PDB file of C-alpha atoms in Angstrom:
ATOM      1  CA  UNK A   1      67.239 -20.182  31.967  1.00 82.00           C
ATOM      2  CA  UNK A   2      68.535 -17.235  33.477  1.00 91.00           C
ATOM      3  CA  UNK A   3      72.146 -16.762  34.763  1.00 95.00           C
ATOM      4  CA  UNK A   4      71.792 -13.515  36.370  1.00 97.00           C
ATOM      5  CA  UNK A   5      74.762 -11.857  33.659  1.00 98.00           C
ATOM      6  CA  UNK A   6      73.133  -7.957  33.907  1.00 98.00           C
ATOM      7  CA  UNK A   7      72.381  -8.585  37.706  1.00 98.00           C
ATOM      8  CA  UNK A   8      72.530  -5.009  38.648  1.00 98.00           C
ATOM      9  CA  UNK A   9      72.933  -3.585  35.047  1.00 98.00           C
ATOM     10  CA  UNK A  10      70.656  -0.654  33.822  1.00 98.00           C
ATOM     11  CA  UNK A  11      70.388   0.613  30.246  1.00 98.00           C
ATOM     12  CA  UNK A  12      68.303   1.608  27.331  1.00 99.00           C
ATOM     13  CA  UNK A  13      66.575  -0.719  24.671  1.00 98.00           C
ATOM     14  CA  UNK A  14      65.374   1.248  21.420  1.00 98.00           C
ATOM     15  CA  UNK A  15      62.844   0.080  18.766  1.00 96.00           C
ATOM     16  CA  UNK A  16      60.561  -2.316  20.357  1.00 96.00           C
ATOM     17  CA  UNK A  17      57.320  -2.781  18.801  1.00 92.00           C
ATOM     18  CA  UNK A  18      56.043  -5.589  19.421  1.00 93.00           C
ATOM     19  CA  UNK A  19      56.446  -9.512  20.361  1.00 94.00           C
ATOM     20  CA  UNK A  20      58.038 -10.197  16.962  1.00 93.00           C
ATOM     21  CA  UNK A  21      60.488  -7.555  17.196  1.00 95.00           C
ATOM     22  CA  UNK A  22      64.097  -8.872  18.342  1.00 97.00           C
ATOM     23  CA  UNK A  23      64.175  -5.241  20.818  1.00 98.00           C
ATOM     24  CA  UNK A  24      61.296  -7.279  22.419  1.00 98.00           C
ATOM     25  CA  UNK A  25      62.913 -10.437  22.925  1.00 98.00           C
ATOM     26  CA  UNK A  26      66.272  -8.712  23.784  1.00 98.00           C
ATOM     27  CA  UNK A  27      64.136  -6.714  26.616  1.00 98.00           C
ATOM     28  CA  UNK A  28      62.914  -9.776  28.251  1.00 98.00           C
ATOM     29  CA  UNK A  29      65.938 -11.487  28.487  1.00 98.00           C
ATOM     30  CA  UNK A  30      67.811  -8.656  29.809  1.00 98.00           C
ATOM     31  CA  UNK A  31      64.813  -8.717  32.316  1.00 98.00           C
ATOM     32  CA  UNK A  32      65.392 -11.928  33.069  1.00 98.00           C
ATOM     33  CA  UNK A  33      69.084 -11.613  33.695  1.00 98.00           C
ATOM     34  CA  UNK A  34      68.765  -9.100  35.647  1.00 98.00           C
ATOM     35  CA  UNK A  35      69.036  -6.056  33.611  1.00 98.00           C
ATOM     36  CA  UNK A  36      66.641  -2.615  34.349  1.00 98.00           C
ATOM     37  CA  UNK A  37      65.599  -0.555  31.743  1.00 98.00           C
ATOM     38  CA  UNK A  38      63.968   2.330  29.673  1.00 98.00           C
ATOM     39  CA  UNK A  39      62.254   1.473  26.645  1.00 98.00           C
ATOM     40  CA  UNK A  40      61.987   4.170  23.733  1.00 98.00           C
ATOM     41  CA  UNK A  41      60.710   4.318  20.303  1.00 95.00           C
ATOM     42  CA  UNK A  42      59.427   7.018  18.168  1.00 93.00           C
ATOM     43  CA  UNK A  43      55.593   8.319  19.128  1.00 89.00           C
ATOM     44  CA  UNK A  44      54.339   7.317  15.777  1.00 84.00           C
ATOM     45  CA  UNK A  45      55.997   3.754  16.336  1.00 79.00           C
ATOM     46  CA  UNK A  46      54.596   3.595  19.763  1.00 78.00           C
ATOM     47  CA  UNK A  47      51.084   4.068  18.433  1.00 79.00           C
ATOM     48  CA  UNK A  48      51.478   0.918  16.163  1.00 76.00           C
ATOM     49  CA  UNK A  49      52.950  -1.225  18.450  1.00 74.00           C
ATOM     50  CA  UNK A  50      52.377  -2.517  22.178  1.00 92.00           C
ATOM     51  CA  UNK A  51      55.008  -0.902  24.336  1.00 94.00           C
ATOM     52  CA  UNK A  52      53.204  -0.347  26.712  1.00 94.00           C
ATOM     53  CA  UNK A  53      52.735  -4.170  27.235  1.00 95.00           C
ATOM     54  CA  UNK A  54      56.199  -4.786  27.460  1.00 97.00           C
ATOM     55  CA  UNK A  55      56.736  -2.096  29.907  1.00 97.00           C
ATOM     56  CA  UNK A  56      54.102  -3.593  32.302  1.00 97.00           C
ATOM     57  CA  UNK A  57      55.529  -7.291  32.033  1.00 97.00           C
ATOM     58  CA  UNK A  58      59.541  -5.730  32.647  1.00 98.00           C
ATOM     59  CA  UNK A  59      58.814  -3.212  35.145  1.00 98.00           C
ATOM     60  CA  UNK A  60      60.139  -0.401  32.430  1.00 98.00           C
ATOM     61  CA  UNK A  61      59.002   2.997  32.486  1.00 97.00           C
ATOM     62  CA  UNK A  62      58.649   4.474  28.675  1.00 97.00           C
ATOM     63  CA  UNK A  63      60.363   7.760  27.612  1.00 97.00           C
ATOM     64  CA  UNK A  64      59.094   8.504  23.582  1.00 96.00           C
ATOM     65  CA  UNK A  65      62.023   9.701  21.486  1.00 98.00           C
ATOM     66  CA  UNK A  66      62.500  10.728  17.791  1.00 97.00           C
ATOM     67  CA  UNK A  67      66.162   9.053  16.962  1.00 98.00           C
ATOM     68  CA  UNK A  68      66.900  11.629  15.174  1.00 98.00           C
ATOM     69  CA  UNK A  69      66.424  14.512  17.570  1.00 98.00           C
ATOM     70  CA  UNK A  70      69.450  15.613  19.302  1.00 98.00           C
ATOM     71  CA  UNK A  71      66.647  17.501  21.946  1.00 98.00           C
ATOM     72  CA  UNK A  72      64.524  14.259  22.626  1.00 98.00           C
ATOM     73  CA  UNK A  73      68.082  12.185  22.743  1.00 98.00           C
ATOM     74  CA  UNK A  74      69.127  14.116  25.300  1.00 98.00           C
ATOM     75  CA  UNK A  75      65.943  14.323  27.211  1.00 98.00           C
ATOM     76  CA  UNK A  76      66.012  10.365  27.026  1.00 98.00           C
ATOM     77  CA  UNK A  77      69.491  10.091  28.160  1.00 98.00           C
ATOM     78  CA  UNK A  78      69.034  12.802  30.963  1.00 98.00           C
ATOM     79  CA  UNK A  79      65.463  10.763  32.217  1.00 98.00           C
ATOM     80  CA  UNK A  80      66.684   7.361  31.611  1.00 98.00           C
ATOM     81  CA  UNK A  81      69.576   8.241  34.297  1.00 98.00           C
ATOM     82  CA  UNK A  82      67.241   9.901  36.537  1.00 98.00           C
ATOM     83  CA  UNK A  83      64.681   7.032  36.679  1.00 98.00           C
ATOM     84  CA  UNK A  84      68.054   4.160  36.628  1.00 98.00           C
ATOM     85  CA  UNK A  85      69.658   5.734  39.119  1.00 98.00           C
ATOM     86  CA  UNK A  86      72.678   6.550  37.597  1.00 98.00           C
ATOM     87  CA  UNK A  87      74.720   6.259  34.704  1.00 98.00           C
ATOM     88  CA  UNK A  88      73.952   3.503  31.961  1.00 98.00           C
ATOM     89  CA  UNK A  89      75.779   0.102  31.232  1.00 99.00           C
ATOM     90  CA  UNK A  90      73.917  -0.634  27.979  1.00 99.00           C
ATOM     91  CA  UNK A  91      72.129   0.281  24.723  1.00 99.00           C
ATOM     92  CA  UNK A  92      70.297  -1.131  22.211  1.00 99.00           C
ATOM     93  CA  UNK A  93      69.838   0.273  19.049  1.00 98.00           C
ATOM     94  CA  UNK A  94      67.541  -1.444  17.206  1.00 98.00           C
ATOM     95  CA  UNK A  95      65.811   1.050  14.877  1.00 96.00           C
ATOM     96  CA  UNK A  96      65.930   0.668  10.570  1.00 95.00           C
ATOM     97  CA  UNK A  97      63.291   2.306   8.193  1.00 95.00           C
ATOM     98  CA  UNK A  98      63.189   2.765   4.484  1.00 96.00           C
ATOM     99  CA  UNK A  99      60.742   4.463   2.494  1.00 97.00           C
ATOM    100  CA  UNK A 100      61.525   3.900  -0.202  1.00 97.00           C
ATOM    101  CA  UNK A 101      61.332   0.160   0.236  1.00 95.00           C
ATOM    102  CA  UNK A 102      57.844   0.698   1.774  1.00 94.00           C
ATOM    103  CA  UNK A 103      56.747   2.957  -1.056  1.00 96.00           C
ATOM    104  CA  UNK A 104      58.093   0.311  -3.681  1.00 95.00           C
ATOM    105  CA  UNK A 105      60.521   2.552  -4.983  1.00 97.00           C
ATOM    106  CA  UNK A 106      63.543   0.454  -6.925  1.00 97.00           C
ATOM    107  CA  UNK A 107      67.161   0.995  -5.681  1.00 97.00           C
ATOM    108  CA  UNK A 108      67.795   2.846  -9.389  1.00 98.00           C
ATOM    109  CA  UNK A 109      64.745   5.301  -9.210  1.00 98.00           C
ATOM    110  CA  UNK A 110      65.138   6.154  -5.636  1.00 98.00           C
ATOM    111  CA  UNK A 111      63.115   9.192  -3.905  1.00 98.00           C
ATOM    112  CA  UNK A 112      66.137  11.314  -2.238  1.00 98.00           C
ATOM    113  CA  UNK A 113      64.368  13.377  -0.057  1.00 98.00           C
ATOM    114  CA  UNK A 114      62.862   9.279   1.512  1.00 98.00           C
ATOM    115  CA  UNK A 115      66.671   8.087   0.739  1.00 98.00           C
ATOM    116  CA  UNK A 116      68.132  11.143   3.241  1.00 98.00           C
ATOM    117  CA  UNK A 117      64.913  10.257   5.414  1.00 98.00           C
ATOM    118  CA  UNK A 118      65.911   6.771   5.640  1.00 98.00           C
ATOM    119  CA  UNK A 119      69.261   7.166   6.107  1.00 98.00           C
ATOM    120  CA  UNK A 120      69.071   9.699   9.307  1.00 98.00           C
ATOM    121  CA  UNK A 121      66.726   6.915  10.805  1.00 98.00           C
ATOM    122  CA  UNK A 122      68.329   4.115  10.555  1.00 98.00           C
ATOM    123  CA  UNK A 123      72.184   4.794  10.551  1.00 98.00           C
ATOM    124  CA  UNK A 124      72.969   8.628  11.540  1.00 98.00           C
ATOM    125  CA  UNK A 125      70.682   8.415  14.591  1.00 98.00           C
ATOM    126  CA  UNK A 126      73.022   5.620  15.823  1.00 98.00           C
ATOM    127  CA  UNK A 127      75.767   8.380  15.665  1.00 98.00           C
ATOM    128  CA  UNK A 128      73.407  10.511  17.281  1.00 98.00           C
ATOM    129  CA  UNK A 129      72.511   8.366  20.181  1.00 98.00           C
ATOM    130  CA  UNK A 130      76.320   7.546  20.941  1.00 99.00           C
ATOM    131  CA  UNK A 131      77.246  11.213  20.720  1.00 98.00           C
ATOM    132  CA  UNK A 132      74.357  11.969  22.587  1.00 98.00           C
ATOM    133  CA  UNK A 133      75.678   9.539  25.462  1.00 98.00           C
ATOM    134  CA  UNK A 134      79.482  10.667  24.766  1.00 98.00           C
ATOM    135  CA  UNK A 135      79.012  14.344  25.936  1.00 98.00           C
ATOM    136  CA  UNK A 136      76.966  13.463  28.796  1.00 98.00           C
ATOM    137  CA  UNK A 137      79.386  10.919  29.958  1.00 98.00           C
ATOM    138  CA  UNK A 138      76.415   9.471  30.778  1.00 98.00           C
ATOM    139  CA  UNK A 139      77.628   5.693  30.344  1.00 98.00           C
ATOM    140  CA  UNK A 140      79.286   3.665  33.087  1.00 98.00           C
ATOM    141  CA  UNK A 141      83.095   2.004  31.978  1.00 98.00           C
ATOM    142  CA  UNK A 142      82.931  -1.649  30.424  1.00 98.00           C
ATOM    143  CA  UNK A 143      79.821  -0.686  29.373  1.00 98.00           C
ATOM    144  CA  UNK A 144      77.732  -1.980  26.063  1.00 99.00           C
ATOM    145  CA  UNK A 145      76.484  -0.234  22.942  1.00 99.00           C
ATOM    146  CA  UNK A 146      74.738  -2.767  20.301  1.00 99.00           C
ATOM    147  CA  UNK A 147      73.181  -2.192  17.027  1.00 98.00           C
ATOM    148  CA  UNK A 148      71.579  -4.817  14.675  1.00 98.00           C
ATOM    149  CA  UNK A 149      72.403  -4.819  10.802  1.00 98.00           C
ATOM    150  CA  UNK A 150      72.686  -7.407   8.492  1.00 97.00           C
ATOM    151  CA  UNK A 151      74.916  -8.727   5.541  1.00 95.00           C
ATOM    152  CA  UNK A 152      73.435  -6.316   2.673  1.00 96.00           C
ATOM    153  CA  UNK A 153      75.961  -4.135   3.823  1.00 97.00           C
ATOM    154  CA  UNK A 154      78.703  -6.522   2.292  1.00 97.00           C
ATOM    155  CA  UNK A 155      76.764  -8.670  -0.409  1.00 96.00           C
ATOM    156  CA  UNK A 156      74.176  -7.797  -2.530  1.00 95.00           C
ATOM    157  CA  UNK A 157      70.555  -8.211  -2.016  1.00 93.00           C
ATOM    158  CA  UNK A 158      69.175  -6.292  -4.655  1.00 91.00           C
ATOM    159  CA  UNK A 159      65.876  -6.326  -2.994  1.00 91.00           C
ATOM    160  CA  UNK A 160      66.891  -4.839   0.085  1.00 93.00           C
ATOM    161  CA  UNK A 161      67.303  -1.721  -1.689  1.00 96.00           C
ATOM    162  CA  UNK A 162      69.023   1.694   0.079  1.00 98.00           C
ATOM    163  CA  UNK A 163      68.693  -0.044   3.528  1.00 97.00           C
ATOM    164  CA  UNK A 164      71.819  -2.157   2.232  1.00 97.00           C
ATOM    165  CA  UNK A 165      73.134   1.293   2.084  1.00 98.00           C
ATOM    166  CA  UNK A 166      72.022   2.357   5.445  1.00 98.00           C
ATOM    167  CA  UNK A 167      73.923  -0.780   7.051  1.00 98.00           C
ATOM    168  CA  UNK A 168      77.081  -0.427   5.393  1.00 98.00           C
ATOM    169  CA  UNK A 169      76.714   3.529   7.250  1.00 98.00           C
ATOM    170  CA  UNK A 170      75.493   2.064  10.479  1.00 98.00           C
ATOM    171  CA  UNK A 171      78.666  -0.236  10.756  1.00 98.00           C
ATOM    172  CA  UNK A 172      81.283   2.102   9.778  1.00 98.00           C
ATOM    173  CA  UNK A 173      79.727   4.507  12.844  1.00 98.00           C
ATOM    174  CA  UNK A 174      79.775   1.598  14.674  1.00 98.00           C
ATOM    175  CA  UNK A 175      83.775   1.169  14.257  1.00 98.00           C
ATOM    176  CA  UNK A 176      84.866   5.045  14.235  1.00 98.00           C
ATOM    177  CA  UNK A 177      83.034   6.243  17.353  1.00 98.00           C
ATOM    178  CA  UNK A 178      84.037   2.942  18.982  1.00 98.00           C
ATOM    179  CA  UNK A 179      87.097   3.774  18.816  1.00 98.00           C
ATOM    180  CA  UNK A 180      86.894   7.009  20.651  1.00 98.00           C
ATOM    181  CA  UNK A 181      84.014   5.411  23.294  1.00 98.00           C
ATOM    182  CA  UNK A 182      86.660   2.819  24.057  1.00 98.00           C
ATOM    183  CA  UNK A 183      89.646   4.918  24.347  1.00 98.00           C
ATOM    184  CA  UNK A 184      88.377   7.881  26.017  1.00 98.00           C
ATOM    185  CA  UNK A 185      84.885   5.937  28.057  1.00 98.00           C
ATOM    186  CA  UNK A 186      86.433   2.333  28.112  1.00 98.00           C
ATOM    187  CA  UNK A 187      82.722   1.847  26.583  1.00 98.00           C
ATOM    188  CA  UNK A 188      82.687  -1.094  23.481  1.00 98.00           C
ATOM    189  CA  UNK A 189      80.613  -0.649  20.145  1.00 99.00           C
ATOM    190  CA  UNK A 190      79.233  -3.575  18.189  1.00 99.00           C
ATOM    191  CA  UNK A 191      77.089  -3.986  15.641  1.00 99.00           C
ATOM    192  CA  UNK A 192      75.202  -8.020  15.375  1.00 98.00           C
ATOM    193  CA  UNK A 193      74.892  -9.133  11.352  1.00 98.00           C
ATOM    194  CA  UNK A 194      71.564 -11.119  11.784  1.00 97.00           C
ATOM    195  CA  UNK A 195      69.624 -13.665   9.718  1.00 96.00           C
ATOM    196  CA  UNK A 196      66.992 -12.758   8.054  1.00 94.00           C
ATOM    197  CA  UNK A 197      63.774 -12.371  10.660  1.00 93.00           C
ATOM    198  CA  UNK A 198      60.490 -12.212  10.475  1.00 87.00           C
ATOM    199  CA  UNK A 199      59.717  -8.717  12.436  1.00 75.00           C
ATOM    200  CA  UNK A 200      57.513  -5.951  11.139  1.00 67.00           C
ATOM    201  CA  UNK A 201      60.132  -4.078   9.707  1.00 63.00           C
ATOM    202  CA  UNK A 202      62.065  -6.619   7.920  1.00 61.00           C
ATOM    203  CA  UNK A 203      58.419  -8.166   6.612  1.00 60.00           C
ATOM    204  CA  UNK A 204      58.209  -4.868   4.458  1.00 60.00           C
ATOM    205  CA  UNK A 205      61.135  -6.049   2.195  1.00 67.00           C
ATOM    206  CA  UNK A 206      59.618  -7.233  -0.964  1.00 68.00           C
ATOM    207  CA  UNK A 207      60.717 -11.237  -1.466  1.00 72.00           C
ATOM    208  CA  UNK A 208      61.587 -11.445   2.329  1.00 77.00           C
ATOM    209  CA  UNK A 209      59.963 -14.653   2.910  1.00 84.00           C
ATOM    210  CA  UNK A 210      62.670 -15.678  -0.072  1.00 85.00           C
ATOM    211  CA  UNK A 211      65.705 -14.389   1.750  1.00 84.00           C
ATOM    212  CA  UNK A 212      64.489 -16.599   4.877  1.00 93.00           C
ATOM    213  CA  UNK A 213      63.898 -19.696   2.989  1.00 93.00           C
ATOM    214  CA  UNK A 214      67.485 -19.461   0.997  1.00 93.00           C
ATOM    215  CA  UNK A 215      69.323 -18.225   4.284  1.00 95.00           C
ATOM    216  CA  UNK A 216      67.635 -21.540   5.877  1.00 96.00           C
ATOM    217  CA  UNK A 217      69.039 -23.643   2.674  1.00 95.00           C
ATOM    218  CA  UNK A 218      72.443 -21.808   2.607  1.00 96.00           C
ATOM    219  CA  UNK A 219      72.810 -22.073   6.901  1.00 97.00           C
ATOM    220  CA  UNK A 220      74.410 -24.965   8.352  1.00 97.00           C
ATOM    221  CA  UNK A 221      72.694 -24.421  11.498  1.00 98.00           C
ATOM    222  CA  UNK A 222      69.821 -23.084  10.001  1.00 97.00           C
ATOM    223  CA  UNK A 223      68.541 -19.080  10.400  1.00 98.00           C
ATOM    224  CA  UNK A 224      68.950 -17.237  14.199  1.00 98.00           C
ATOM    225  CA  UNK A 225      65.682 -16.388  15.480  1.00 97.00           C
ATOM    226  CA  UNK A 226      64.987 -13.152  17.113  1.00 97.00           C
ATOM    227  CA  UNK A 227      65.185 -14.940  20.270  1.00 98.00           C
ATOM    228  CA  UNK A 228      68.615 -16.072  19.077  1.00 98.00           C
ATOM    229  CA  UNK A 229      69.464 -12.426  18.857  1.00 98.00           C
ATOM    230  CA  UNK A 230      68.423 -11.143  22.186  1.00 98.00           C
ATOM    231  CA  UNK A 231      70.732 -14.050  23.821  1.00 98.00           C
ATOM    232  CA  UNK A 232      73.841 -13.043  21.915  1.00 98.00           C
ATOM    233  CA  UNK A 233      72.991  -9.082  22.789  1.00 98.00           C
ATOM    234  CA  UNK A 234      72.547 -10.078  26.182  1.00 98.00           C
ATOM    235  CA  UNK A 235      76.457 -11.795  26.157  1.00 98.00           C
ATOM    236  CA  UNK A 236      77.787  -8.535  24.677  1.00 98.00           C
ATOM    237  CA  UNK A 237      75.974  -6.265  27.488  1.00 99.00           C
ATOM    238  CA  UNK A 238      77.239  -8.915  30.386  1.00 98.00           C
ATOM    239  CA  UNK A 239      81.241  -8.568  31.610  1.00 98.00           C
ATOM    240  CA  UNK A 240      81.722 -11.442  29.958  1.00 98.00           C
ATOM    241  CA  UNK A 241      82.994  -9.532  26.711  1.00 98.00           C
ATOM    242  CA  UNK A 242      84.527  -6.704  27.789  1.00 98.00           C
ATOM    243  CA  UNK A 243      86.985  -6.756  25.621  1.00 98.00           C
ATOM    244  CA  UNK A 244      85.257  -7.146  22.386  1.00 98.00           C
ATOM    245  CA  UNK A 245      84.551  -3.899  20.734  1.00 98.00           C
ATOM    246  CA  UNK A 246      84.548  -2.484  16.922  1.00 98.00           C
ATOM    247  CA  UNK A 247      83.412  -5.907  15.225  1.00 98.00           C
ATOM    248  CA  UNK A 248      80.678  -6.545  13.006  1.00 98.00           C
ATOM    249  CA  UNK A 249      79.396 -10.279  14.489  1.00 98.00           C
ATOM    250  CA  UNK A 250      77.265 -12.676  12.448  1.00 98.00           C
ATOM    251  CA  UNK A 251      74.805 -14.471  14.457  1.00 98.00           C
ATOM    252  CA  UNK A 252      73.652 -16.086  11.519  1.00 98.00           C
ATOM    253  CA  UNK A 253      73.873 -20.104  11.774  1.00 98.00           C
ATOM    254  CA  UNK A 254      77.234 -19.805   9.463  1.00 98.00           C
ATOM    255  CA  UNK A 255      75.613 -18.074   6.332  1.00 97.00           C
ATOM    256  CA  UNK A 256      78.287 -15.211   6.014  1.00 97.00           C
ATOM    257  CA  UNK A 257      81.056 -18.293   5.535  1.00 97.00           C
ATOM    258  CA  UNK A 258      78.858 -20.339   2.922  1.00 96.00           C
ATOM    259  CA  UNK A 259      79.757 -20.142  -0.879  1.00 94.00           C
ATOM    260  CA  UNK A 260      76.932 -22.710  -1.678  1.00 93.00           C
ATOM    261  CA  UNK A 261      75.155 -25.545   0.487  1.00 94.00           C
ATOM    262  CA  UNK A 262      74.208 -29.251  -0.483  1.00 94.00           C
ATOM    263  CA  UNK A 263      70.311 -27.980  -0.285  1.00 92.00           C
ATOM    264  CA  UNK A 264      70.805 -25.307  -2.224  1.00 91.00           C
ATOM    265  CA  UNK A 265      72.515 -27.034  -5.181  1.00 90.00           C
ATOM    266  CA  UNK A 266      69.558 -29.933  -4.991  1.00 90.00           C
ATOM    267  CA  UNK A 267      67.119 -27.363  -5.928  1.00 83.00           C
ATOM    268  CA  UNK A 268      68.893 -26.155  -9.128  1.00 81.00           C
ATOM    269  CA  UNK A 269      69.497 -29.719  -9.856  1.00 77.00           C
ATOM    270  CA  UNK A 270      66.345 -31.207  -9.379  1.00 63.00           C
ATOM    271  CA  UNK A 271      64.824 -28.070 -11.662  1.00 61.00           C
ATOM    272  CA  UNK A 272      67.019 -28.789 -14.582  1.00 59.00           C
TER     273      UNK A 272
END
């Protein structure tokens, strides 16, 4: 059901891949509220995914970007306003890679040189983007910028290895350049805790389909799904919350609050 909440609202969704990935989902409900769009991801991402599907079904034109390139950020920004028509209401960044995780590396014999690599992808280019956007002035006032994280960056998961590390970065740029965005742009920075999900990039966390099952168990309204996700972004890019800025909000059926759950404890009864 659409309400029409980004009627008239244009912006920039980073990190879709494919139909799995909660970018995707968050790009077709923005659609379908509304919203126009530029969809970016890195060219080597773009190769394994189908962007170029999503683009067709939205009406999006694509601009490739390397996060982590202050010259392709500011070519996106600089296009993406060209091609919108103006300056930008929301983003969406939705971009997290560790190699060291993919290489099977444990979090106490890390490779640095992937750690650093890791960490400019999937928290500094956040900073990047929103600086990127800052010195343009190239965002509208009461406008959006959203990032996804999860809980890792508070509890640990020793599984999700240096990405729990990349998080905990992620939200803290989240917080300090809010603060400026919203004093000096009236813009508002938020970051969305999610459950676990099944997208290509969490599925490379070794025991993942674990953390979904005990999230499930531990959830009184059971794991968000990436569609879940995309409806909650879509509330923080509508005027609806224009006063919410600087938090770090679970959408994650009530996990964060749970010490144990009656499921949970069955199954370490029933194994004793």
């Amino acid at each position: 059901m659409s309400y029409n909440l980004l009627k008239g609202k244009k912006g920039i969704i980073f990190g879709a891949l494919d139909e799995n990935s909660i970018a995707w989902k968050t790009a077709e409900r923005v659609h379908e509220e509304g919203g126009t769009f530029v969809l970016t991801n890195a060219p080597v991402a773009m190769r394994m995914g189908q962007i170029d599907e999503l683009a067709k079904k939205t009406g999006s034109q694509i601009i490739p970007a390397d996060a982590t390139s202050e010259a392709d950020l500011q070519n996106l920004v600089e296009q993406s306003m060209e091609i919108l028509g103006g300056k930008i209401d929301f983003v969406l960044h939705s971009i997290g890679m560790s190699i060291n995780v993919r290489k099977g590396k444990h979090y106490t014999d890390q490779n640095y040189a992937w750690t650093q690599k890791g960490t400019d992808v999937s928290a500094m280019s956040f900073h990047k983007v929103m600086q990127t956007l800052y010195k343009a002035d190239a965002m509208n006032e009461w406008g959006s910028i959203v990032a996804l994280t999860y809980m890792a960056a508070q509890r640990v998961f020793p599984d999700y290895n240096d990405m729990a590390d990349n998080k905990a970065y992620l939200e803290s740029i989240a917080r300090s350049f809010g603060y400026f965005f919203g004093r000096d742009k009236k813009v508002r920075v938020n970051t969305i805790s999610q459950s676990p999900t099944p997208t290509t990039a969490g599925s490379g966390v070794k025991g993942f389909d674990g953390f979904i099952a005990y999230a499930e168990k531990m959830s009184p309204l059971g794991n968000a799904t990436a569609m879940d996700c995309a409806n909650y972004t879509v509330t923080l890019f509508s005027d609806l919350t224009k006063r919410v800025t600087l938090q770090n909000l679970y959408n994650d059926g009530g996990f964060s609050n749970m010490g144990v759950s009656d499921a949970v404890m069955e199954t370490f009864v029933d194994n004793q």
